[in-house]
Short mmCIF file of C-alpha atoms in Angstrom, two decimals:
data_model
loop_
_atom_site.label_atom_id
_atom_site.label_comp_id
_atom_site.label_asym_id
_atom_site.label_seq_id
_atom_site.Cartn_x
_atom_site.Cartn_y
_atom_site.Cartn_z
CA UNK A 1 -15.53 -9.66 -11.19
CA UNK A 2 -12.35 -11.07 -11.72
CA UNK A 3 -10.08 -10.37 -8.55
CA UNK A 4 -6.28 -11.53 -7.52
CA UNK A 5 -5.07 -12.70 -4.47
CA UNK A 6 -3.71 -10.76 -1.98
CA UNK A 7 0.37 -10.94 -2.15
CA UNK A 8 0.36 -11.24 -6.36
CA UNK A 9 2.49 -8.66 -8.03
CA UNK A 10 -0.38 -7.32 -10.09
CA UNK A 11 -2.52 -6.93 -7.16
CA UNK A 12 -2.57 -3.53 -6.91
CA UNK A 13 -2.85 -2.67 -10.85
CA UNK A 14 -5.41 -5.04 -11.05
CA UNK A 15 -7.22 -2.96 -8.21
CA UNK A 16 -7.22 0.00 -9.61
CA UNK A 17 -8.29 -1.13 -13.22
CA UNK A 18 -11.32 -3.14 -12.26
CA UNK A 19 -12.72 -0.21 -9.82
CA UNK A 20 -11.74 2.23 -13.20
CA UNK A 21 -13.77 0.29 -15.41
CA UNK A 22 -16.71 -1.06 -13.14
CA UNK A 23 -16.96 1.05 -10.37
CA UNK A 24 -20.65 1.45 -10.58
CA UNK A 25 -21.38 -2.23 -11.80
CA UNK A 26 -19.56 -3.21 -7.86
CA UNK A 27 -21.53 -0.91 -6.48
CA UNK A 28 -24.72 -1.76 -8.12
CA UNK A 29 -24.30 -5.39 -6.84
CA UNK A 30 -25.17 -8.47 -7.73
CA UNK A 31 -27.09 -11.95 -6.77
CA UNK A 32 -24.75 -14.78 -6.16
CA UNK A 33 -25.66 -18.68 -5.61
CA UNK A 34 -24.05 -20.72 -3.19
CA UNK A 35 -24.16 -24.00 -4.32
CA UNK A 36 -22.09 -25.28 -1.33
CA UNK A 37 -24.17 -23.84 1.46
CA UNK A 38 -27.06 -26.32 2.68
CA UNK A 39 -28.78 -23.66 5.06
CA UNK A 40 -30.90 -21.15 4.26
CA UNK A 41 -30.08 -17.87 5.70
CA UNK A 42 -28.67 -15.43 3.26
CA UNK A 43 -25.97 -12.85 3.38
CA UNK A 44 -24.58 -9.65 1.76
CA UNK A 45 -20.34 -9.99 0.61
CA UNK A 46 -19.27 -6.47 1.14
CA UNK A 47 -15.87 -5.88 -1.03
CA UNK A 48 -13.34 -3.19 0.85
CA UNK A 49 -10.60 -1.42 -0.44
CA UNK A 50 -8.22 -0.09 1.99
CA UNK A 51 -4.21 1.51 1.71
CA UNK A 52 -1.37 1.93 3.52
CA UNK A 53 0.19 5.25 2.80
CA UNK A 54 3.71 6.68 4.12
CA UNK A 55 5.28 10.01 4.58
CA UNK A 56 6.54 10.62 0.79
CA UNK A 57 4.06 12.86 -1.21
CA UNK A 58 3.96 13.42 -4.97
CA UNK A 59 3.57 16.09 -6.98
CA UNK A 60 -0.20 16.83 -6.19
CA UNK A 61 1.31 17.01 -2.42
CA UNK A 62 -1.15 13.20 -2.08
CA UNK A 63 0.49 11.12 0.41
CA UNK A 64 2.26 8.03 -1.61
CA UNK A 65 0.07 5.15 -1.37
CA UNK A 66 2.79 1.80 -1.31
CA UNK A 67 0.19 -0.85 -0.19
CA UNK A 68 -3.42 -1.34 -1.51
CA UNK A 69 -5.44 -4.83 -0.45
CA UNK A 70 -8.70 -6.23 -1.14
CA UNK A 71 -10.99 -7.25 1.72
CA UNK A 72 -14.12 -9.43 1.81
CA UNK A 73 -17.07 -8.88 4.80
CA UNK A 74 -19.82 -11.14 4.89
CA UNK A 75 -22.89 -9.19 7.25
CA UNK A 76 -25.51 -11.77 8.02
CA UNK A 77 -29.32 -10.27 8.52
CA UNK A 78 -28.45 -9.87 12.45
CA UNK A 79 -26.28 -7.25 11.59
CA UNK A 80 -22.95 -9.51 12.40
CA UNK A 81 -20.08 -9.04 10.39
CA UNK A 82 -17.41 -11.29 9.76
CA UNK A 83 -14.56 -11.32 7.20
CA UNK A 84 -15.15 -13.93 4.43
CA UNK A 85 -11.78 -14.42 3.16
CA UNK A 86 -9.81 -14.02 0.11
CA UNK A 87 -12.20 -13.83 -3.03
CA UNK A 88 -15.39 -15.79 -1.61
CA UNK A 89 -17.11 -14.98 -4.88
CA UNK A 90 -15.83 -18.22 -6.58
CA UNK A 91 -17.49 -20.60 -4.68
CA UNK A 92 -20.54 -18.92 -5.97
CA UNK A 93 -22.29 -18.56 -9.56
CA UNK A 94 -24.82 -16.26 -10.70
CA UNK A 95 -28.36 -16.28 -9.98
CA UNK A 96 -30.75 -17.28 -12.83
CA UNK A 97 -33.87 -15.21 -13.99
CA UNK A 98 -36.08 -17.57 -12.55
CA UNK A 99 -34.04 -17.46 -9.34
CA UNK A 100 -34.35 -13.80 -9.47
CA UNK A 101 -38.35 -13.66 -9.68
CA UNK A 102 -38.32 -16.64 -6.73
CA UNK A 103 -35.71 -14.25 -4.92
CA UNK A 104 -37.52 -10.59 -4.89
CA UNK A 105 -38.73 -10.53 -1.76
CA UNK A 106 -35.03 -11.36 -0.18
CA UNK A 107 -34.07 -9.07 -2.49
CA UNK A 108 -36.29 -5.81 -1.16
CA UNK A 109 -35.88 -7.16 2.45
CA UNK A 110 -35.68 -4.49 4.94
CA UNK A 111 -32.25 -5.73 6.47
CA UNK A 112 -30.70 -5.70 2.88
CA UNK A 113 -31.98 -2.24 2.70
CA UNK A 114 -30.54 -1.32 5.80
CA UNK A 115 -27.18 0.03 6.30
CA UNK A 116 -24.98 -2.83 6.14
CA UNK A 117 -21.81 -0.58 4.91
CA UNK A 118 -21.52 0.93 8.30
CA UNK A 119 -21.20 -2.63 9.76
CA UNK A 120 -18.85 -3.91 6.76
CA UNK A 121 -16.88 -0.68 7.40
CA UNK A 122 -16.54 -1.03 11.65
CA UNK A 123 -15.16 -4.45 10.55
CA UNK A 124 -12.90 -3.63 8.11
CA UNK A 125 -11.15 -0.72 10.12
CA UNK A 126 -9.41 -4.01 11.93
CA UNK A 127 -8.43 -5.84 8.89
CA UNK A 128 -6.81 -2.23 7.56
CA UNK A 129 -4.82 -2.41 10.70
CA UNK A 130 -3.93 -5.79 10.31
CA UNK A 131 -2.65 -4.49 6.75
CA UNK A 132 -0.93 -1.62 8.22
CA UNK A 133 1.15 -4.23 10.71
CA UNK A 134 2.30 -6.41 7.67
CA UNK A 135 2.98 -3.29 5.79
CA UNK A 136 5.29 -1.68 8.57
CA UNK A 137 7.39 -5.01 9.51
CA UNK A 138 8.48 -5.48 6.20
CA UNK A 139 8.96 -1.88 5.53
CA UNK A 140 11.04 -1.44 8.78
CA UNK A 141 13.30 -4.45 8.29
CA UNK A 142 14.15 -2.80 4.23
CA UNK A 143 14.37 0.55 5.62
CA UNK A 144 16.88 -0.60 8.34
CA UNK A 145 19.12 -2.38 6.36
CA UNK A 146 19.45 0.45 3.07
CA UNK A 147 19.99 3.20 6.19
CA UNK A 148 22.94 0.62 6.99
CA UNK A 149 23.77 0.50 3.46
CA UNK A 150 23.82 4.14 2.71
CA UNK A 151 25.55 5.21 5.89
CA UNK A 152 28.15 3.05 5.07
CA UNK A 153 28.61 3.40 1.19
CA UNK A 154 28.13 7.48 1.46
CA UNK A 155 30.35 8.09 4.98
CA UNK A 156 32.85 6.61 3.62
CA UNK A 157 32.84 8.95 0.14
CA UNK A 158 32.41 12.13 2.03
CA UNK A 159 35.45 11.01 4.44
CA UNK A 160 37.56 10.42 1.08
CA UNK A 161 36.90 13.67 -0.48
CA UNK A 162 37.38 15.63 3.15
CA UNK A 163 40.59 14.01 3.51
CA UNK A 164 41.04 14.92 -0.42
CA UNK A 165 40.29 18.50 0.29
CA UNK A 166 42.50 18.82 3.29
CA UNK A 167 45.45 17.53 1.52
CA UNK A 168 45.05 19.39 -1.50
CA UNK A 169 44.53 22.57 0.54
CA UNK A 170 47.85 21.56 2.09
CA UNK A 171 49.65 21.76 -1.16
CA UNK A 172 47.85 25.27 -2.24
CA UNK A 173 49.50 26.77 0.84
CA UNK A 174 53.09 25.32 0.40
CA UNK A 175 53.05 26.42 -3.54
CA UNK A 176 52.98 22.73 -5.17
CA UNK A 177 49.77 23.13 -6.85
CA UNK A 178 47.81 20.14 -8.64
CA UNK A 179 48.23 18.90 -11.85
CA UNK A 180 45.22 16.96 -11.87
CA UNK A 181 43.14 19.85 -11.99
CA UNK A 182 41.52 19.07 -9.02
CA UNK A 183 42.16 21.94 -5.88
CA UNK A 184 41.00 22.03 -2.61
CA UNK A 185 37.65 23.72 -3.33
CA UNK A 186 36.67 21.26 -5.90
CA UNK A 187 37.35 18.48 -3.44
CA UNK A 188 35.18 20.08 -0.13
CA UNK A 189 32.52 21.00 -2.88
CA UNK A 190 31.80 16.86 -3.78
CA UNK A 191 32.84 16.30 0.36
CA UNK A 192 29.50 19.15 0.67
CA UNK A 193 27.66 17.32 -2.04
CA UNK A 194 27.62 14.11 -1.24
CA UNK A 195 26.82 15.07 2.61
CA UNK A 196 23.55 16.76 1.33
CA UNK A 197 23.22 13.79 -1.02
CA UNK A 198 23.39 11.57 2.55
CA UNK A 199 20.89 13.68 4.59
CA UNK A 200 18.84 13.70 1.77
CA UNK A 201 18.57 10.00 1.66
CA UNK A 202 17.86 9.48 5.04
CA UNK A 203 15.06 11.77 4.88
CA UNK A 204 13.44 10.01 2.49
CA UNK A 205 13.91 6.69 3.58
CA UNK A 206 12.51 8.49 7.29
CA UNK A 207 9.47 9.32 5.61
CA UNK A 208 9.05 5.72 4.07
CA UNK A 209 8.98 4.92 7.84
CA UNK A 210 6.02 7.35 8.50
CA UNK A 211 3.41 4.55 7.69
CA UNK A 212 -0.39 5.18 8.75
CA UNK A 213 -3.55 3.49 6.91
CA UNK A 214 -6.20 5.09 5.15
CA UNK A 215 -9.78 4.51 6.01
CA UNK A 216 -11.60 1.39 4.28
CA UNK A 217 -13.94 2.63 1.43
CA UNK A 218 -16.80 -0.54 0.11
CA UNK A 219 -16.36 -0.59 -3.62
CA UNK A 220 -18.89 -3.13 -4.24
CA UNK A 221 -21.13 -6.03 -2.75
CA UNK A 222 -23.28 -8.90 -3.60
CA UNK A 223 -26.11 -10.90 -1.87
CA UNK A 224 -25.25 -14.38 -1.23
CA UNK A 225 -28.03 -17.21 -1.23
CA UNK A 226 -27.37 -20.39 0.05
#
């Protein structure tokens, strides 16, 4: 499998398409050689997916997913798990038939058959938090500065057309009606507009705040042999 690094643009489309088209190859597993490792105690490579999801929902009433990343968990045969890194898979290469028939017995171990998931997973729930804290600080500092932003640029509109309004109302009472076309009501209605518009946008940029993770979920693993 073919896997970008955290922090690339196509990271999460490239997610999503490789657990589309070989979800149950991941799953399945694989053997993997590595070449570089001179001992001789194997271990499985758990792959975890995990999001970060915030208070926005769509149109199924799903909470919007804005950050998805892809975690390695190596789980020796003691049962200790450790995280492996980005994309430990290529300093490894695919074991041979021949390597396969020598390998069987590691293969049908009893601690490969046990359930190393659980483990992978207890680990992971710390790397999705470690997700969710990169995920909030940059989401906080963007969401501070465009509340700033549309504060300022929408305040001052609705304090235009309310001062609009109130003079135009001014000249409906003494008789000296508009020749623009626009009256007093037309005026308070964009004033009323734009202050929905306003409250709007903050709750929406609120719920952007509203940042949790989602469990991890293993969608995939390999045995590694040194």
């Amino acid at each position: 499998a073919q896997f970008v690094t955290p922090g690339h643009p196509l990271l999460d489309g490239t997610i999503d398409l490789i657990i589309e088209r070989y979800d149950s190859l991941l799953r399945q597993g694989a053997v993997l050689i590595d070449e570089a490792d001179p001992g001789d105690t194997p271990s499985v490579l758990v792959y975890l997916q995990h999001a970060v999801v915030d208070g926005r929902t769509d149109d199924a009433g799903n909470r919007r997913v804005v950050s998805k990343q892809f975690d390695f968990v190596t789980v020796d045969p003691d049962g200790t798990a450790r995280h492996a890194g980005w994309a430990p898979y290529l300093d490894c290469r695919p074991a041979t038939g021949e390597e396969l028939a020598l390998l069987l017995p590691v293969i049908e171990g009893e601690w490969v058959r046990k359930d190393l998931e659980s483990r992978a997973l207890e680990h992971g729930v710390e790397l999705a938090r470690a997700h969710l804290h990169e995920v909030r600080r940059r989401t906080l500092d963007r969401v501070e500065k465009t509340v700033a932003a549309v504060r300022d640029r929408l305040t001052s509109q609705i304090q235009y057309w309310d001062h609009r309004a109130n003079q135009l109302k001014d000249r409906e009472l003494a008789g000296r009606l508009p020749k623009s076309g626009m009256n007093s009501a037309k005026a308070r209605q964009r004033a009323d507009e734009l202050q929905a518009r306003l409250k709007r946008r903050l709750d929406e940029l609120e719920a952007e705040r509203q940042l949790s993770p989602l469990p991890p979920v293993v969608s995939g693993g390999a045995l590694i042999i040194p």
